[in-house]
mmCIF file of C-alpha atoms in Angstrom:
data_model
loop_
_atom_site.group_PDB
_atom_site.id
_atom_site.type_symbol
_atom_site.label_atom_id
_atom_site.label_comp_id
_atom_site.label_asym_id
_atom_site.label_seq_id
_atom_site.Cartn_x
_atom_site.Cartn_y
_atom_site.Cartn_z
ATOM 1 C CA MET A 1 -16.464 151.887 -47.723
ATOM 2 C CA LYS A 2 -14.142 148.180 -47.201
ATOM 3 C CA LYS A 3 -17.633 146.316 -48.730
ATOM 4 C CA ALA A 4 -17.653 148.162 -51.612
ATOM 5 C CA GLN A 5 -13.828 147.951 -51.628
ATOM 6 C CA SER A 6 -14.408 143.937 -51.220
ATOM 7 C CA ALA A 7 -16.610 144.009 -53.593
ATOM 8 C CA SER A 8 -15.120 145.829 -56.932
ATOM 9 C CA SER A 9 -11.850 143.991 -55.681
ATOM 10 C CA PRO A 10 -10.483 141.427 -58.791
ATOM 11 C CA ALA A 11 -11.278 137.666 -58.671
ATOM 12 C CA LYS A 12 -8.451 135.787 -56.831
ATOM 13 C CA SER A 13 -6.343 133.571 -59.080
ATOM 14 C CA GLU A 14 -5.529 130.030 -59.284
ATOM 15 C CA THR A 15 -1.851 129.436 -58.249
ATOM 16 C CA PRO A 16 0.444 126.062 -59.786
ATOM 17 C CA SER A 17 -0.353 124.931 -56.276
ATOM 18 C CA SER A 18 -3.823 124.726 -56.425
ATOM 19 C CA LYS A 19 -4.171 123.183 -60.035
ATOM 20 C CA ARG A 20 -1.935 120.094 -58.670
ATOM 21 C CA LEU A 21 -3.794 119.915 -55.600
ATOM 22 C CA ARG A 22 -6.881 118.889 -57.753
ATOM 23 C CA PRO A 23 -9.033 115.943 -56.182
ATOM 24 C CA ALA A 24 -8.655 114.776 -59.960
ATOM 25 C CA ASP A 25 -5.472 114.528 -60.470
ATOM 26 C CA SER A 26 -4.640 113.747 -56.636
ATOM 27 C CA PRO A 27 -2.440 110.564 -55.304
ATOM 28 C CA GLY A 28 -4.315 107.184 -55.656
ATOM 29 C CA THR A 29 -5.404 108.015 -58.312
ATOM 30 C CA THR A 30 -4.860 106.823 -62.169
ATOM 31 C CA SER A 31 -6.587 109.185 -65.656
ATOM 32 C CA PRO A 32 -8.116 107.698 -68.317
ATOM 33 C CA ALA A 33 -5.025 107.926 -70.735
ATOM 34 C CA GLY A 34 -2.816 106.496 -68.619
ATOM 35 C CA LYS A 35 -4.976 103.496 -67.394
ATOM 36 C CA ASP A 36 -5.310 103.194 -71.524
ATOM 37 C CA ILE A 37 -1.366 103.075 -71.418
ATOM 38 C CA ALA A 38 -0.948 100.569 -68.727
ATOM 39 C CA ASP A 39 -3.433 98.301 -70.788
ATOM 40 C CA ILE A 40 -1.540 98.543 -73.906
ATOM 41 C CA LEU A 41 1.199 97.496 -71.844
ATOM 42 C CA GLU A 42 -0.125 95.236 -70.675
ATOM 43 C CA SER A 43 -1.104 93.470 -73.612
ATOM 44 C CA ILE A 44 2.361 94.098 -75.010
ATOM 45 C CA ASP A 45 4.212 92.266 -72.685
ATOM 46 C CA LYS A 46 1.575 89.417 -72.396
ATOM 47 C CA ARG A 47 2.152 89.313 -76.686
ATOM 48 C CA LEU A 48 5.734 89.501 -75.969
ATOM 49 C CA SER A 49 5.567 86.578 -73.723
ATOM 50 C CA SER A 50 3.744 85.084 -76.433
ATOM 51 C CA PHE A 51 6.316 86.015 -78.908
ATOM 52 C CA ASP A 52 8.730 84.180 -76.547
ATOM 53 C CA ALA A 53 6.820 81.240 -76.286
ATOM 54 C CA ARG A 54 7.047 80.460 -79.567
ATOM 55 C CA LEU A 55 9.813 81.367 -80.166
ATOM 56 C CA SER A 56 11.224 78.400 -78.013
ATOM 57 C CA LEU A 57 9.160 76.002 -79.370
ATOM 58 C CA VAL A 58 10.539 76.993 -82.983
ATOM 59 C CA GLU A 59 14.298 77.100 -80.978
ATOM 60 C CA ILE A 60 13.200 73.309 -79.964
ATOM 61 C CA LEU A 61 11.704 72.345 -83.529
ATOM 62 C CA HIS A 62 15.082 73.825 -85.314
ATOM 63 C CA ARG A 63 16.926 71.412 -83.062
ATOM 64 C CA GLU A 64 14.479 68.697 -83.846
ATOM 65 C CA PHE A 65 15.011 69.244 -87.417
ATOM 66 C CA LYS A 66 18.152 69.640 -87.228
ATOM 67 C CA CYS A 67 19.147 66.381 -85.336
ATOM 68 C CA LEU A 68 16.517 64.823 -87.217
ATOM 69 C CA ARG A 69 17.706 65.619 -90.699
ATOM 70 C CA GLU A 70 21.585 64.410 -89.211
ATOM 71 C CA SER A 71 19.966 61.314 -88.399
ATOM 72 C CA LEU A 72 18.814 60.683 -92.039
ATOM 73 C CA GLU A 73 22.267 61.515 -93.291
ATOM 74 C CA PHE A 74 23.536 58.772 -91.404
ATOM 75 C CA SER A 75 20.618 56.570 -92.662
ATOM 76 C CA GLN A 76 21.343 57.626 -95.983
ATOM 77 C CA GLN A 77 25.068 56.969 -94.998
ATOM 78 C CA GLN A 78 24.189 53.476 -94.483
ATOM 79 C CA VAL A 79 22.408 52.311 -97.075
ATOM 80 C CA GLU A 80 25.129 53.710 -99.548
ATOM 81 C CA THR A 81 27.533 51.269 -97.269
ATOM 82 C CA LEU A 82 24.589 48.710 -97.771
ATOM 83 C CA ALA A 83 24.378 49.436 -101.291
ATOM 84 C CA ALA A 84 28.195 48.782 -102.147
ATOM 85 C CA GLU A 85 28.192 45.863 -99.577
ATOM 86 C CA ASN A 86 25.196 44.154 -101.861
ATOM 87 C CA ALA A 87 26.665 45.072 -105.548
ATOM 88 C CA THR A 88 29.817 43.631 -104.113
ATOM 89 C CA LEU A 89 28.287 40.052 -102.711
ATOM 90 C CA ARG A 90 26.146 40.223 -105.459
ATOM 91 C CA GLU A 91 29.240 39.963 -107.916
ATOM 92 C CA SER A 92 30.997 37.662 -106.090
ATOM 93 C CA VAL A 93 27.739 35.469 -106.072
ATOM 94 C CA LYS A 94 28.065 35.947 -109.471
ATOM 95 C CA CYS A 95 31.708 34.731 -109.399
ATOM 96 C CA LEU A 96 31.124 31.450 -107.373
ATOM 97 C CA THR A 97 27.565 30.538 -109.828
ATOM 98 C CA GLU A 98 29.849 30.957 -112.894
ATOM 99 C CA ASN A 99 32.105 28.485 -111.119
ATOM 100 C CA VAL A 100 30.076 26.844 -109.651
ATOM 101 C CA THR A 101 28.984 26.041 -112.898
ATOM 102 C CA GLN A 102 32.280 25.449 -114.806
ATOM 103 C CA LEU A 103 32.897 22.884 -112.126
ATOM 104 C CA ASN A 104 29.681 21.566 -113.072
ATOM 105 C CA ARG A 105 31.021 20.879 -116.639
ATOM 106 C CA GLU A 106 34.148 20.063 -116.020
ATOM 107 C CA ASN A 107 32.870 17.575 -113.881
ATOM 108 C CA LYS A 108 30.561 16.193 -116.620
ATOM 109 C CA LYS A 109 33.428 15.693 -118.711
ATOM 110 C CA ILE A 110 35.890 13.924 -116.415
ATOM 111 C CA LYS A 111 32.360 11.341 -115.361
ATOM 112 C CA GLU A 112 31.872 10.939 -118.943
ATOM 113 C CA THR A 113 35.642 10.624 -119.921
ATOM 114 C CA VAL A 114 35.381 7.770 -116.457
ATOM 115 C CA ILE A 115 31.986 5.905 -118.238
ATOM 116 C CA ASP A 116 33.856 5.919 -122.155
ATOM 117 C CA LEU A 117 37.040 4.387 -119.825
ATOM 118 C CA GLN A 118 35.308 1.863 -118.405
ATOM 119 C CA ALA A 119 32.598 0.383 -121.188
ATOM 120 C CA PRO A 120 35.278 -0.332 -123.791
ATOM 121 C CA SER A 121 36.797 -3.055 -120.837
ATOM 122 C CA MET A 122 33.185 -4.509 -120.450
ATOM 123 C CA ARG A 123 33.265 -5.048 -124.176
ATOM 124 C CA ASP A 124 33.902 -8.699 -123.978
ATOM 125 C CA ASN A 125 31.632 -9.244 -120.743
ATOM 126 C CA LEU A 126 28.772 -11.061 -120.301
ATOM 127 C CA VAL A 127 26.656 -10.957 -117.323
ATOM 128 C CA PHE A 128 24.724 -14.262 -116.408
ATOM 129 C CA SER A 129 21.611 -13.676 -114.472
ATOM 130 C CA GLY A 130 19.512 -16.415 -112.254
ATOM 131 C CA ILE A 131 22.111 -19.465 -111.959
ATOM 132 C CA PRO A 132 22.136 -21.093 -108.792
ATOM 133 C CA GLU A 133 24.531 -20.611 -106.718
ATOM 134 C CA ALA A 134 26.618 -23.493 -104.648
ATOM 135 C CA ALA A 135 29.043 -23.854 -102.193
ATOM 136 C CA GLY A 136 32.568 -23.936 -103.549
ATOM 137 C CA GLU A 137 31.387 -23.951 -107.018
ATOM 138 C CA ASP A 138 33.657 -23.554 -109.937
ATOM 139 C CA ALA A 139 32.013 -19.935 -111.762
ATOM 140 C CA GLU A 140 33.566 -20.686 -115.071
ATOM 141 C CA ALA A 141 32.602 -24.757 -114.629
ATOM 142 C CA THR A 142 28.954 -23.205 -114.123
ATOM 143 C CA VAL A 143 28.471 -20.851 -116.831
ATOM 144 C CA LYS A 144 29.727 -23.299 -120.143
ATOM 145 C CA SER A 145 27.475 -25.818 -118.029
ATOM 146 C CA PHE A 146 25.506 -22.922 -118.551
ATOM 147 C CA ILE A 147 25.513 -22.233 -122.062
ATOM 148 C CA LYS A 148 25.440 -25.908 -122.882
ATOM 149 C CA THR A 149 22.234 -26.735 -121.435
ATOM 150 C CA HIS A 150 20.256 -23.177 -121.693
ATOM 151 C CA LEU A 151 21.871 -21.670 -124.593
ATOM 152 C CA LYS A 152 21.959 -24.785 -126.576
ATOM 153 C CA LEU A 153 25.443 -24.662 -128.124
ATOM 154 C CA PRO A 154 27.062 -27.858 -129.325
ATOM 155 C CA GLU A 155 29.951 -29.092 -126.727
ATOM 156 C CA ASP A 156 32.171 -28.716 -128.947
ATOM 157 C CA THR A 157 31.850 -24.789 -129.016
ATOM 158 C CA VAL A 158 31.263 -24.934 -125.274
ATOM 159 C CA LYS A 159 34.243 -26.638 -124.520
ATOM 160 C CA ASN A 160 36.377 -23.864 -127.278
ATOM 161 C CA ILE A 161 34.859 -21.215 -124.929
ATOM 162 C CA VAL A 162 38.314 -19.033 -123.599
ATOM 163 C CA PHE A 163 36.800 -16.978 -120.193
ATOM 164 C CA ASP A 164 39.977 -14.302 -119.165
ATOM 165 C CA ARG A 165 38.227 -14.272 -115.546
ATOM 166 C CA VAL A 166 34.731 -15.669 -114.296
ATOM 167 C CA HIS A 167 33.313 -14.369 -111.138
ATOM 168 C CA ARG A 168 30.634 -14.047 -108.534
ATOM 169 C CA LEU A 169 29.230 -10.279 -108.238
ATOM 170 C CA GLY A 170 28.808 -8.709 -105.388
ATOM 171 C CA PRO A 171 29.539 -9.930 -101.759
ATOM 172 C CA ILE A 172 28.267 -13.911 -100.544
ATOM 173 C CA ARG A 173 25.027 -13.648 -99.089
ATOM 174 C CA ALA A 174 24.786 -15.125 -95.747
ATOM 175 C CA THR A 175 21.132 -15.938 -95.903
ATOM 176 C CA ALA A 176 18.857 -16.655 -98.810
ATOM 177 C CA GLY A 177 18.000 -13.945 -101.366
ATOM 178 C CA ARG A 178 18.861 -12.613 -105.026
ATOM 179 C CA LEU A 179 21.478 -14.636 -106.725
ATOM 180 C CA ARG A 180 24.430 -12.996 -107.309
ATOM 181 C CA PRO A 181 25.200 -12.807 -111.174
ATOM 182 C CA ILE A 182 27.730 -14.544 -112.856
ATOM 183 C CA VAL A 183 30.301 -11.865 -115.126
ATOM 184 C CA ALA A 184 32.481 -13.611 -117.512
ATOM 185 C CA LYS A 185 35.130 -11.916 -119.370
ATOM 186 C CA PHE A 186 35.415 -13.839 -122.865
ATOM 187 C CA GLY A 187 38.813 -14.043 -124.355
ATOM 188 C CA HIS A 188 37.413 -13.592 -128.016
ATOM 189 C CA PHE A 189 34.502 -10.910 -128.502
ATOM 190 C CA LYS A 190 33.335 -13.049 -131.479
ATOM 191 C CA GLN A 191 32.829 -15.713 -129.082
ATOM 192 C CA LYS A 192 31.237 -13.584 -127.087
ATOM 193 C CA GLU A 193 29.197 -12.430 -129.316
ATOM 194 C CA HIS A 194 27.821 -15.526 -130.871
ATOM 195 C CA VAL A 195 26.759 -16.624 -127.127
ATOM 196 C CA LYS A 196 24.877 -13.654 -126.361
ATOM 197 C CA SER A 197 23.149 -13.779 -129.497
ATOM 198 C CA ARG A 198 21.439 -17.837 -128.237
ATOM 199 C CA GLY A 199 19.714 -15.274 -125.505
ATOM 200 C CA ARG A 200 16.723 -15.916 -127.147
ATOM 201 C CA GLU A 201 16.669 -19.353 -125.555
ATOM 202 C CA LEU A 202 15.585 -17.765 -122.445
ATOM 203 C CA LYS A 203 12.641 -15.911 -123.570
ATOM 204 C CA GLY A 204 10.067 -17.091 -120.761
ATOM 205 C CA THR A 205 12.660 -18.150 -118.439
ATOM 206 C CA ASP A 206 13.770 -16.159 -115.068
ATOM 207 C CA PHE A 207 17.830 -16.487 -116.552
ATOM 208 C CA SER A 208 19.373 -13.968 -118.613
ATOM 209 C CA VAL A 209 22.358 -12.790 -120.911
ATOM 210 C CA ASN A 210 23.150 -8.895 -121.089
ATOM 211 C CA ASP A 211 26.153 -7.404 -121.946
ATOM 212 C CA GLN A 212 27.773 -5.404 -119.034
ATOM 213 C CA PHE A 213 28.253 -2.015 -118.851
ATOM 214 C CA PRO A 214 28.858 0.630 -115.939
ATOM 215 C CA LYS A 215 26.695 1.494 -113.511
ATOM 216 C CA GLU A 216 25.691 4.762 -114.780
ATOM 217 C CA ILE A 217 24.906 3.602 -118.566
ATOM 218 C CA LEU A 218 22.439 0.674 -117.048
ATOM 219 C CA GLU A 219 20.121 3.402 -115.031
ATOM 220 C CA ARG A 220 19.841 5.405 -118.403
ATOM 221 C CA ARG A 221 19.003 2.101 -120.019
ATOM 222 C CA ARG A 222 16.352 1.350 -117.759
ATOM 223 C CA VAL A 223 15.149 4.526 -118.663
ATOM 224 C CA LEU A 224 15.542 4.000 -122.634
ATOM 225 C CA PHE A 225 13.265 0.886 -122.193
ATOM 226 C CA PRO A 226 9.885 2.002 -121.375
ATOM 227 C CA ILE A 227 10.655 4.907 -124.479
ATOM 228 C CA ARG A 228 11.932 2.370 -127.154
ATOM 229 C CA ARG A 229 9.005 0.146 -126.365
ATOM 230 C CA GLY A 230 6.899 2.934 -126.958
ATOM 231 C CA PHE A 231 7.981 3.743 -130.451
ATOM 232 C CA ILE A 232 7.872 -0.073 -131.069
ATOM 233 C CA GLN A 233 4.175 -0.533 -130.348
ATOM 234 C CA LYS A 234 3.556 2.582 -132.756
ATOM 235 C CA GLY A 235 5.091 1.053 -135.415
ATOM 236 C CA SER A 236 9.014 2.590 -135.416
ATOM 237 C CA ARG A 237 11.728 0.770 -135.014
ATOM 238 C CA ALA A 238 13.875 1.029 -131.876
ATOM 239 C CA VAL A 239 17.201 0.296 -130.745
ATOM 240 C CA ILE A 240 19.121 0.956 -128.272
ATOM 241 C CA ALA A 241 23.278 1.190 -128.390
ATOM 242 C CA VAL A 242 24.610 1.133 -125.098
ATOM 243 C CA ASP A 243 23.097 4.810 -123.986
ATOM 244 C CA ARG A 244 21.438 6.398 -126.940
ATOM 245 C CA LEU A 245 17.951 4.994 -128.430
ATOM 246 C CA TYR A 246 17.617 4.850 -132.336
ATOM 247 C CA VAL A 247 14.290 5.896 -133.625
ATOM 248 C CA ASP A 248 14.004 4.279 -137.429
ATOM 249 C CA GLY A 249 17.814 5.074 -137.509
ATOM 250 C CA GLN A 250 17.877 8.491 -135.707
ATOM 251 C CA LEU A 251 19.405 9.239 -132.773
ATOM 252 C CA HIS A 252 16.689 10.022 -130.166
ATOM 253 C CA ARG A 253 17.025 13.538 -128.553
ATOM 254 C CA ASP A 254 15.792 14.839 -125.414
ATOM 255 C CA PRO A 255 16.638 17.306 -123.120
ATOM 256 C CA ASP A 256 14.649 15.580 -120.305
ATOM 257 C CA ILE A 257 14.949 11.982 -121.145
ATOM 258 C CA THR A 258 18.539 12.105 -122.458
ATOM 259 C CA PRO A 259 20.314 14.691 -120.972
ATOM 260 C CA TRP A 260 23.540 12.757 -120.869
ATOM 261 C CA LEU A 261 23.420 13.682 -124.407
ATOM 262 C CA TYR A 262 23.675 17.349 -123.959
#
């Protein structure tokens, strides 16, 4: 009777407690769904870490870019300052150059004025070169003797020549060497020209008689003499008057040869 009753009794139902105690759900075990979530969370954590690192790198790059921009702005300011200073200096140099140019022009004018003043003061002078010098000589007597002997002027003419001053040029040399020339200032221009015209008598000798000029004009004449010779060899008539060269009656001008005419 009891056995039949047991067989016919319904099966024992599962309780909530029995469900929690399933082997698959017991503590220490992880379900497949939970593992997936953990992996996802770990992946997210890694990505967030990577993102933080990249964000830090962006911040570093931003700071460096900011420093670079500030440095560039400072450099630009310096360039602008230097450009302004350079423009000022360039303007100053331009003004100085103009001033120097003006001073050079004025100096040239003053120099030419001095030369123009010196030349007329030497108008009545002749320079006698090659005459031997004696100790304690009378320069005027030496010149008159030279005019009579070498220029072949009559004695009466020589006696009538009037000199304002006659002297040797330069200091006395202690040793024998180049003879000091004699400068004679004539009292009458016509007498001076007459004596000068006799210079042809000295051709082929070591003597010479020439007009006296300022040093600057002498240097210019030295430049003109070979040019004059070249024109004469070509058949032209060339004459030097003070520091000017006339070819066939026309003033010869050349900025490279005669810059003093410009």
